[in-house]
Short mmCIF file of C-alpha atoms in Angstrom, two decimals:
data_model
loop_
_atom_site.label_atom_id
_atom_site.label_comp_id
_atom_site.label_asym_id
_atom_site.label_seq_id
_atom_site.Cartn_x
_atom_site.Cartn_y
_atom_site.Cartn_z
CA MET A 1 110.54 87.12 50.94
CA ALA A 2 107.33 87.02 52.82
CA LEU A 3 108.82 84.26 55.01
CA ARG A 4 111.80 86.47 55.89
CA ILE A 5 109.46 89.20 56.94
CA ALA A 6 107.44 86.75 59.13
CA ALA A 7 110.58 85.41 60.76
CA LEU A 8 111.55 89.03 61.50
CA ALA A 9 108.18 89.70 63.17
CA CYS A 10 108.63 86.58 65.42
CA VAL A 11 112.10 87.82 66.59
CA VAL A 12 110.78 91.33 67.33
CA ALA A 13 107.71 90.01 69.24
CA LEU A 14 110.04 87.58 71.27
CA ALA A 15 112.36 90.38 72.11
CA ALA A 16 109.52 92.38 73.32
CA ALA A 17 108.29 89.54 75.55
CA ILE A 18 111.59 88.89 77.10
CA ARG A 19 112.02 92.79 77.83
CA ALA A 20 108.57 92.76 79.39
CA GLU A 21 109.32 89.82 81.72
CA ALA A 22 112.69 91.41 82.76
CA PRO A 23 112.63 92.56 86.44
CA ALA A 24 112.06 96.32 86.96
CA GLU A 25 114.72 98.43 88.56
CA ALA A 26 114.12 99.09 92.18
CA PRO A 27 112.35 102.42 92.85
CA VAL A 28 114.52 105.35 94.38
CA SER A 29 113.51 105.76 98.03
CA SER A 30 111.62 109.17 98.49
CA ALA A 31 112.04 109.34 102.20
CA GLN A 32 113.13 112.76 103.33
CA SER A 33 115.94 113.37 106.02
CA VAL A 34 115.53 115.50 109.00
CA PRO A 35 116.90 118.92 108.23
CA ALA A 36 119.73 120.29 110.18
CA ARG A 37 118.81 122.75 112.86
CA PRO A 38 120.00 126.31 111.99
CA ALA A 39 121.78 128.45 114.55
CA GLY A 40 119.27 130.23 116.52
CA GLY A 41 116.52 127.86 115.55
CA TRP A 42 114.06 127.93 112.49
CA SER A 43 112.24 131.12 111.46
CA TRP A 44 108.70 131.03 110.66
CA ASP A 45 109.32 131.11 106.90
CA GLU A 46 111.74 128.17 106.97
CA LEU A 47 109.26 126.24 109.04
CA ALA A 48 106.49 126.97 106.68
CA ARG A 49 108.57 126.11 103.56
CA LEU A 50 109.50 122.72 105.12
CA ALA A 51 105.91 122.08 105.88
CA GLY A 52 104.75 123.03 102.42
CA GLU A 53 107.43 120.71 100.69
CA ARG A 54 106.11 117.81 102.96
CA ALA A 55 102.30 118.37 102.25
CA ASP A 56 100.86 114.98 101.33
CA LYS A 57 98.01 116.34 99.46
CA ALA A 58 100.36 118.47 97.29
CA LYS A 59 102.37 115.28 96.51
CA ILE A 60 99.31 113.59 95.50
CA GLU A 61 98.40 116.22 93.09
CA PHE A 62 102.08 116.37 91.79
CA LEU A 63 101.76 112.62 91.03
CA LYS A 64 98.45 113.17 89.38
CA ALA A 65 100.14 115.81 87.04
CA ALA A 66 102.83 113.38 86.28
CA ALA A 67 100.40 110.59 85.48
CA ARG A 68 98.44 113.02 83.39
CA ARG A 69 101.53 113.91 81.39
CA GLN A 70 102.48 110.29 80.75
CA LYS A 71 98.84 109.58 79.56
CA LEU A 72 98.86 112.61 77.28
CA ASP A 73 102.24 111.53 75.81
CA ALA A 74 100.61 108.08 75.27
CA ASP A 75 97.43 109.49 73.63
CA LEU A 76 99.52 111.67 71.30
CA ALA A 77 102.05 109.05 70.33
CA TRP A 78 101.65 107.58 66.96
CA LYS A 79 100.09 104.08 66.93
CA ASP A 80 102.50 101.25 65.97
CA PRO A 81 102.21 100.15 62.28
CA GLN A 82 100.66 96.91 61.64
CA LEU A 83 102.22 94.23 59.46
CA ARG A 84 99.97 91.46 58.06
CA ILE A 85 101.41 88.40 56.44
CA GLY A 86 99.36 85.71 54.68
CA ARG A 87 99.64 82.71 52.38
CA THR A 88 96.84 80.90 50.47
CA TRP A 89 97.09 77.36 48.81
CA GLU A 90 95.20 76.26 45.85
CA ASP A 91 94.95 72.72 44.36
CA SER A 92 92.87 71.72 41.45
CA TRP A 93 92.25 68.30 39.43
CA GLN A 94 89.96 67.98 36.33
CA ARG A 95 89.32 65.47 33.55
CA SER A 96 88.72 66.55 29.96
CA ARG A 97 86.56 64.79 27.37
CA HIS A 98 86.90 65.59 23.72
CA ARG A 99 84.63 64.92 20.83
CA PHE A 100 87.32 63.25 18.86
CA PRO A 101 86.99 59.42 19.24
CA ASP A 102 90.93 58.65 19.13
CA ILE A 103 91.53 61.12 22.04
CA ARG A 104 91.03 59.48 25.39
CA GLU A 105 90.27 60.95 28.61
CA ARG A 106 93.39 62.45 30.43
CA PRO A 107 93.38 63.95 34.00
CA GLU A 108 94.80 67.30 34.65
CA ASN A 109 95.79 68.91 38.00
CA GLY A 110 97.38 72.08 39.10
CA SER A 111 98.46 73.82 42.32
CA GLY A 112 99.49 77.29 43.36
CA ASP A 113 100.04 79.51 46.41
CA THR A 114 100.02 83.26 47.24
CA TYR A 115 102.18 85.17 49.60
CA THR A 116 100.92 88.45 50.89
CA ALA A 117 102.73 91.12 53.01
CA THR A 118 100.70 94.37 53.93
CA LEU A 119 102.16 97.15 56.04
CA ARG A 120 99.27 99.59 57.44
CA LEU A 121 100.38 103.02 58.87
CA TYR A 122 97.89 104.92 61.19
CA ILE A 123 98.12 108.59 60.69
CA SER A 124 97.43 110.89 63.58
CA ASN A 125 95.50 114.02 62.76
CA PRO A 126 97.97 116.89 63.55
CA PHE A 127 95.13 119.61 63.49
CA VAL A 128 93.18 117.70 66.32
CA ASN A 129 96.36 116.60 68.20
CA HIS A 130 97.66 120.15 68.30
CA TYR A 131 94.69 121.29 70.46
CA VAL A 132 94.67 118.12 72.45
CA ARG A 133 98.14 118.71 73.40
CA ARG A 134 97.22 122.33 74.47
CA ALA A 135 94.38 121.05 76.44
CA GLY A 136 96.48 118.17 78.21
CA GLU A 137 99.30 120.74 78.98
CA ALA A 138 96.67 123.12 80.57
CA SER A 139 95.07 120.41 82.61
CA ILE A 140 98.70 119.51 83.90
CA GLN A 141 99.10 122.87 84.88
CA SER A 142 95.86 123.08 86.66
CA LEU A 143 96.83 119.95 88.59
CA GLU A 144 100.24 121.52 89.41
CA ALA A 145 98.39 124.66 90.63
CA ARG A 146 96.28 122.53 93.01
CA ALA A 147 99.40 121.12 94.42
CA LYS A 148 100.98 124.40 94.90
CA ALA A 149 97.73 125.71 96.40
CA GLU A 150 98.02 122.78 98.93
CA GLN A 151 101.50 123.67 99.63
CA TYR A 152 100.68 127.28 100.21
CA ALA A 153 97.76 126.56 102.44
CA ILE A 154 100.12 124.42 104.78
CA TYR A 155 102.67 127.38 104.51
CA CYS A 156 100.04 129.83 105.67
CA GLU A 157 98.87 127.60 108.35
CA VAL A 158 102.21 126.92 109.67
CA LYS A 159 102.90 130.69 109.80
CA SER A 160 99.66 131.20 111.72
CA LEU A 161 100.65 128.36 114.12
CA CYS A 162 103.93 130.11 114.70
CA LEU A 163 102.10 133.36 115.36
CA GLU A 164 99.95 131.60 117.99
CA GLU A 165 102.87 129.71 119.50
CA GLU A 166 104.54 132.98 120.29
CA ARG A 167 101.47 134.51 121.67
CA LEU A 168 101.00 131.55 124.11
CA LYS A 169 104.76 131.73 124.88
CA ARG A 170 104.41 135.14 125.94
CA GLU A 171 101.09 134.58 127.79
CA HIS A 172 102.52 131.78 129.64
CA ALA A 173 105.43 133.92 130.78
CA ARG A 174 102.99 136.69 131.96
CA ARG A 175 100.73 134.34 133.79
CA THR A 176 103.63 132.75 135.59
CA GLU A 177 105.03 136.08 136.58
CA ALA A 178 101.57 137.08 137.83
CA GLU A 179 101.35 133.89 139.78
CA THR A 180 104.66 134.80 141.56
CA LEU A 181 103.47 138.24 142.35
CA TRP A 182 100.07 137.13 143.75
CA THR A 183 102.03 134.64 145.95
CA ARG A 184 103.98 137.62 147.24
CA VAL A 185 100.89 139.58 147.84
CA ARG A 186 99.44 136.56 149.88
CA GLN A 187 102.65 136.29 151.83
CA CYS A 188 102.54 139.95 152.80
CA LEU A 189 99.02 139.74 153.78
CA ASP A 190 99.58 136.54 155.90
CA ARG A 191 102.38 138.38 157.38
CA ARG A 192 100.24 141.33 158.26
CA MET A 193 97.42 139.30 159.55
CA LYS A 194 99.91 137.75 162.07
CA GLU A 195 100.73 141.23 163.08
CA GLY A 196 97.07 142.06 163.22
CA VAL A 197 97.22 145.14 160.81
CA VAL A 198 94.99 143.68 157.97
CA LYS A 199 91.99 145.81 157.17
CA SER A 200 89.89 142.71 155.99
CA PRO A 201 90.75 138.90 155.92
CA LEU A 202 88.88 138.77 152.37
CA ASP A 203 92.04 140.50 150.97
CA ALA A 204 93.97 137.24 151.61
CA VAL A 205 91.26 135.14 150.22
CA LYS A 206 91.01 137.25 146.93
CA ALA A 207 94.83 137.16 146.68
CA GLU A 208 94.63 133.36 146.82
CA ILE A 209 91.95 133.15 144.33
CA ALA A 210 93.91 135.53 141.93
CA ARG A 211 96.94 133.45 142.40
CA GLU A 212 95.31 130.19 141.56
CA ARG A 213 93.58 131.82 138.65
CA ALA A 214 96.95 132.84 137.34
CA ALA A 215 98.26 129.43 137.70
CA ALA A 216 95.57 127.67 136.05
CA ARG A 217 95.82 130.19 133.04
CA ALA A 218 99.61 129.64 132.84
CA GLU A 219 98.96 125.89 132.79
CA GLU A 220 96.42 126.31 130.02
CA ALA A 221 98.68 128.43 127.92
CA ALA A 222 101.52 126.01 128.35
CA GLN A 223 99.20 123.03 127.27
CA GLU A 224 98.06 124.92 124.24
CA ARG A 225 101.55 125.88 123.38
CA ARG A 226 102.74 122.27 123.67
CA GLN A 227 100.08 121.34 121.20
CA ILE A 228 100.72 123.81 118.79
CA ARG A 229 104.57 123.00 118.83
CA ARG A 230 103.60 119.36 118.34
CA GLU A 231 101.70 120.25 115.15
CA ILE A 232 104.47 122.58 113.78
CA ALA A 233 107.01 119.73 114.35
CA PHE A 234 104.85 117.18 112.57
CA LEU A 235 103.99 119.47 109.66
CA ALA A 236 107.70 120.43 109.27
CA GLY A 237 109.02 116.97 109.79
CA ILE A 238 111.18 118.01 112.93
CA PRO A 239 111.43 116.14 115.99
CA GLU A 240 109.45 117.89 118.68
CA ARG A 241 112.39 117.91 121.13
CA GLU A 242 114.63 119.61 118.41
CA LEU A 243 112.09 122.27 117.55
CA ALA A 244 113.64 125.75 118.27
CA ILE A 245 111.28 128.60 116.70
CA ARG A 246 113.03 132.01 116.24
CA TYR A 247 110.77 135.01 116.30
CA THR A 248 111.76 138.06 114.10
CA PRO A 249 109.15 140.78 113.61
CA PRO A 250 108.33 141.06 109.98
CA GLU A 251 109.31 144.03 107.94
CA PRO A 252 106.20 146.28 107.44
CA PRO A 253 105.28 146.70 103.83
CA SER A 254 104.24 150.03 102.12
CA THR A 255 100.82 151.44 102.39
CA ASN A 256 100.95 153.72 99.32
CA VAL A 257 98.86 153.47 96.18
CA ALA A 258 101.75 152.31 93.99
CA PHE A 259 102.34 149.24 96.41
CA ALA A 260 98.59 148.31 96.34
CA ALA A 261 98.61 148.25 92.58
CA ALA A 262 101.83 146.38 92.40
CA LEU A 263 100.65 143.78 95.00
CA ALA A 264 97.42 143.10 93.06
CA GLU A 265 99.57 142.48 89.84
CA VAL A 266 101.81 140.05 92.11
CA ALA A 267 98.86 138.37 93.36
CA PHE A 268 97.55 137.75 89.85
CA ALA A 269 100.85 136.15 88.76
CA ARG A 270 101.34 134.01 92.05
CA ARG A 271 97.82 132.80 93.41
CA PRO A 272 97.52 129.21 92.70
CA ASP A 273 93.82 129.34 92.55
CA LEU A 274 94.06 131.99 89.62
CA VAL A 275 96.67 130.05 87.91
CA GLY A 276 94.44 127.00 88.09
CA ALA A 277 91.43 128.98 86.86
CA LEU A 278 93.67 130.34 83.80
CA ALA A 279 94.83 126.88 82.96
CA GLU A 280 91.11 125.66 82.87
CA LEU A 281 90.48 128.48 80.64
CA GLU A 282 93.23 127.56 78.21
CA SER A 283 92.05 124.06 78.28
CA ALA A 284 88.48 125.11 77.29
CA ARG A 285 89.83 127.29 74.47
CA ALA A 286 91.99 124.33 73.26
CA ASN A 287 88.95 122.08 73.38
CA VAL A 288 87.05 124.53 71.01
CA GLY A 289 89.81 124.29 68.73
CA ALA A 290 89.90 120.41 68.76
CA ALA A 291 86.02 120.36 68.26
CA LYS A 292 86.63 122.77 65.13
CA ALA A 293 89.47 120.50 63.89
CA ALA A 294 87.43 117.51 64.23
CA HIS A 295 85.31 118.72 61.27
CA VAL A 296 88.03 118.12 58.79
CA PRO A 297 88.09 114.73 57.24
CA TRP A 298 91.51 112.94 57.85
CA PHE A 299 93.15 109.69 57.29
CA ASP A 300 92.36 106.65 59.45
CA PHE A 301 95.15 104.53 57.99
CA VAL A 302 97.36 104.14 54.85
CA GLU A 303 98.46 100.86 53.81
CA GLY A 304 100.72 99.20 51.09
CA SER A 305 100.71 95.55 50.19
CA TYR A 306 102.63 93.22 47.93
CA SER A 307 101.61 89.85 47.03
CA ARG A 308 103.17 87.05 44.76
CA SER A 309 101.23 84.29 43.39
CA SER A 310 102.73 81.17 41.66
CA GLY A 311 101.00 78.21 40.04
CA ARG A 312 101.86 74.77 38.45
CA GLU A 313 100.00 72.54 36.12
CA ARG A 314 100.52 69.02 34.87
CA ASP A 315 98.96 66.86 32.42
CA TRP A 316 98.93 62.99 33.26
CA GLY A 317 99.25 60.09 30.69
CA SER A 318 99.36 60.16 26.79
CA TYR A 319 96.67 60.20 24.08
CA LYS A 320 96.27 58.98 20.32
CA TYR A 321 95.22 61.37 17.69
CA LEU A 322 94.98 60.21 14.10
CA GLY A 323 96.82 57.08 14.88
CA VAL A 324 99.63 59.02 16.60
CA GLU A 325 100.61 58.49 20.34
CA TRP A 326 101.17 61.79 21.88
CA PRO A 327 103.38 62.02 25.12
CA ASP A 328 102.71 63.82 28.42
CA ARG A 329 103.25 67.58 28.15
CA GLY A 330 104.79 67.76 31.54
CA HIS A 331 104.63 70.72 34.06
CA ARG A 332 103.92 74.37 33.37
CA ARG A 333 104.76 77.01 35.92
CA ASP A 334 103.74 80.70 36.16
CA HIS A 335 103.86 83.55 38.73
CA GLU A 336 102.47 87.03 39.19
CA ASP A 337 103.26 90.03 41.28
CA ASP A 338 100.83 92.55 42.74
CA TRP A 339 101.40 95.82 44.43
CA GLN A 340 98.51 97.91 46.03
CA ILE A 341 98.14 101.12 48.12
CA ARG A 342 95.01 101.58 50.15
CA ALA A 343 93.78 104.53 52.32
CA ALA A 344 90.97 105.07 54.61
CA ILE A 345 89.47 108.51 55.29
CA THR A 346 87.14 109.17 58.15
CA LEU A 347 84.15 111.49 57.13
CA PRO A 348 83.01 113.28 60.25
CA ILE A 349 79.23 113.39 58.88
CA PHE A 350 77.68 112.97 62.40
CA THR A 351 80.38 115.54 63.81
CA TRP A 352 79.25 118.15 61.15
CA PHE A 353 75.53 117.81 62.37
CA GLY A 354 76.69 117.76 66.17
CA SER A 355 76.84 120.62 68.65
CA SER A 356 80.32 119.84 70.05
CA VAL A 357 81.72 123.16 69.06
CA LYS A 358 78.81 125.11 70.73
CA MET A 359 79.02 122.99 73.92
CA SER A 360 82.83 123.66 73.95
CA ARG A 361 82.19 127.44 73.71
CA LEU A 362 79.85 127.38 76.41
CA VAL A 363 82.52 125.93 78.68
CA GLU A 364 84.97 128.34 77.46
CA ASP A 365 82.70 131.27 78.31
CA ALA A 366 82.09 129.72 81.78
CA ALA A 367 85.76 129.46 82.48
CA ASP A 368 86.32 133.03 81.28
CA VAL A 369 83.68 134.30 83.58
CA ARG A 370 85.31 132.37 86.46
CA VAL A 371 88.67 133.95 85.69
CA GLN A 372 87.30 137.39 85.50
CA GLY A 373 85.38 137.02 88.79
CA LEU A 374 88.33 135.60 90.50
CA ARG A 375 90.45 138.63 89.37
CA ALA A 376 88.09 140.88 90.84
CA ALA A 377 87.76 138.84 94.22
CA ILE A 378 91.60 138.86 94.57
CA ARG A 379 91.80 142.61 93.72
CA ASN A 380 89.19 143.18 96.47
CA GLU A 381 90.97 141.01 98.81
CA VAL A 382 94.13 142.79 98.45
CA GLU A 383 92.57 146.25 98.93
CA CYS A 384 90.74 144.94 102.19
CA ALA A 385 93.90 143.29 103.50
CA LEU A 386 95.74 146.59 102.97
CA ASP A 387 93.18 148.74 104.56
CA ASP A 388 93.08 146.42 107.57
CA PHE A 389 96.89 146.53 107.71
CA ARG A 390 96.77 150.33 107.64
CA ALA A 391 94.60 150.66 110.47
CA SER A 392 96.61 148.01 112.63
CA ASP A 393 99.80 149.67 111.62
CA LEU A 394 98.61 153.21 112.86
CA ARG A 395 97.50 151.48 116.07
CA TYR A 396 100.65 149.61 116.54
CA ALA A 397 103.01 152.48 115.87
CA ARG A 398 101.11 154.48 118.42
CA ILE A 399 101.29 151.89 121.03
CA SER A 400 104.94 150.74 120.39
CA LYS A 401 106.14 154.35 120.41
CA ASP A 402 104.20 155.52 123.39
CA GLY A 403 104.14 152.14 125.13
CA ILE A 404 107.93 151.58 125.34
CA ALA A 405 108.30 154.94 127.07
CA PHE A 406 105.23 154.37 129.29
CA LEU A 407 106.65 150.87 130.38
CA LYS A 408 109.94 152.40 131.14
CA LYS A 409 108.48 155.15 133.11
CA MET A 410 106.25 152.99 135.15
CA GLU A 411 109.14 150.50 135.87
CA THR A 412 111.26 153.29 137.13
CA ARG A 413 108.61 154.54 139.46
CA LEU A 414 107.66 151.06 140.76
CA SER A 415 111.40 150.62 141.55
CA GLU A 416 111.23 153.83 143.39
CA PHE A 417 108.23 152.90 145.42
CA ALA A 418 109.66 149.56 146.19
CA GLU A 419 112.57 151.24 148.13
CA SER A 420 110.24 153.33 149.97
CA ALA A 421 109.12 152.37 153.56
CA ALA A 422 105.83 154.14 153.07
CA VAL A 423 104.68 151.93 150.43
CA LYS A 424 103.45 148.51 151.23
CA PRO A 425 105.09 145.55 149.37
CA ASP A 426 101.67 144.16 148.16
CA ASP A 427 100.76 147.41 146.72
CA VAL A 428 103.80 147.35 144.71
CA CYS A 429 103.04 143.86 143.53
CA ARG A 430 99.45 144.78 142.57
CA ALA A 431 100.90 147.74 140.46
CA GLN A 432 103.30 145.20 138.75
CA ILE A 433 100.42 142.89 138.05
CA GLU A 434 98.55 145.83 136.41
CA LEU A 435 101.53 146.45 134.38
CA LEU A 436 101.65 142.97 133.13
CA ASP A 437 98.08 143.47 131.83
CA TYR A 438 99.36 146.56 129.95
CA ARG A 439 102.14 144.42 128.35
CA SER A 440 99.36 142.05 127.22
CA PHE A 441 97.61 144.81 125.56
CA LYS A 442 100.69 145.86 123.89
CA ASP A 443 101.56 142.31 122.66
CA GLU A 444 98.05 141.94 121.23
CA ALA A 445 98.58 145.02 119.27
CA GLU A 446 101.77 143.70 117.94
CA PHE A 447 100.29 140.25 117.19
CA ASP A 448 97.44 141.82 115.44
CA TRP A 449 99.83 143.81 113.33
CA VAL A 450 101.90 140.58 112.40
CA GLU A 451 98.59 138.93 111.51
CA ARG A 452 97.66 141.52 109.24
CA ILE A 453 100.98 141.21 107.43
CA LEU A 454 100.42 137.32 107.06
CA MET A 455 97.11 138.06 105.74
CA LEU A 456 98.63 140.34 103.03
CA GLU A 457 100.84 137.28 102.32
CA THR A 458 97.93 134.99 102.09
CA VAL A 459 95.96 137.10 99.57
CA SER A 460 99.07 137.82 97.54
CA GLY A 461 100.18 134.17 97.11
CA GLY A 462 103.59 134.43 98.77
CA PRO A 463 106.09 136.66 100.77
CA LEU A 464 105.44 140.36 100.24
CA PRO A 465 107.49 142.06 97.51
CA TYR A 466 109.96 144.50 99.37
CA ASN A 467 111.71 146.53 96.65
CA ALA A 468 112.49 150.02 95.51
CA ALA A 469 109.58 150.34 93.40
CA THR A 470 107.00 149.50 96.23
CA SER A 471 108.81 151.00 99.28
CA LYS A 472 107.43 153.86 101.27
#
């Protein structure tokens, strides 16, 4: 029986060795294809999501979470049972001497062997493992929260870059138009100088300086825009030559009290830093439970064994007793079966007198304080961001409402002045340049308004919740 068990163990070991030496399957390629360009170009949100999905730091954290899950499963898996097989041999030889003179000395020998098979099972502590799994799952959630935080950081960064790209795009257009207008002013002044009607020759010099300044600023804006577009294309994984950004003004959120309260709750549910802090708190609580469970004695292992002993004895030669010749008694066999069950229990004596529970509670208290502080900070960030948005929204609403009418009025008047022979062409160009500065003022108000909305998205952990419950 023992030989059969030994043979079976050898076959299992050989199969495991062959499987370990088998070539591994080829890994699946994780290369991402270039996304198809949508009609009209990519929106800010689409570019931000593409960049978030490609964030290398986030991928590293997700891989750490996967590795941690594998390690957790390995730590909580039952240890493989242990099969112990043994055999012992015995061989004895002895010579007896009797007090009867007619009995001669005769040798005796015996032999025997014992086969032993023991199966040892290692028993995991379910009380400790329950909390170990809770702590492990919480640490995995913490790593995943870090990955999502990295993704969202890239998401917010790309949206900010898109805002800056739009600002530079408009600035470049304004500077280019200003350069054209200053060129016309210089041409008008040159023509009037030839006619001898220029009040001061310094006007031409000032116009030339203004034209060069506008050209330099236009080139500077174009260079900065090219760098930002290059960065956006790299983060989103899109070839720069195929990058087309579609700007759509965001929908303004509500500014009432109900929306502020709802946005704070949304931020509590979505903010990756708070999710990570809550996961750390759960891990600390699980560690307290594991420290308490470690005070309970538990089995280290349980084993059962079976042994079979067999022996053989033989007397050699013959002897005389009272004149009679006695023959050899031959062989004698016997055997014995033995069954045993053993168990080992760990007594956590040093754990009882240790401070593991106390230290775990301190860690739990620190994690809880961090969560409460983070909640208060998030609520304050949401309230401050809403206050800033309200101020920017009032300013932008006034400028966008009055500014559009003002621009139309000024453009109409400039068109009328341009047709009048009493108005100098260079004066009309200067007025148009002043109007460009007002457009810049209006654009800055719009960009500040958009930036405040992006800040609301940042503090709330995602796109703003536009629904009936939080509408104006």
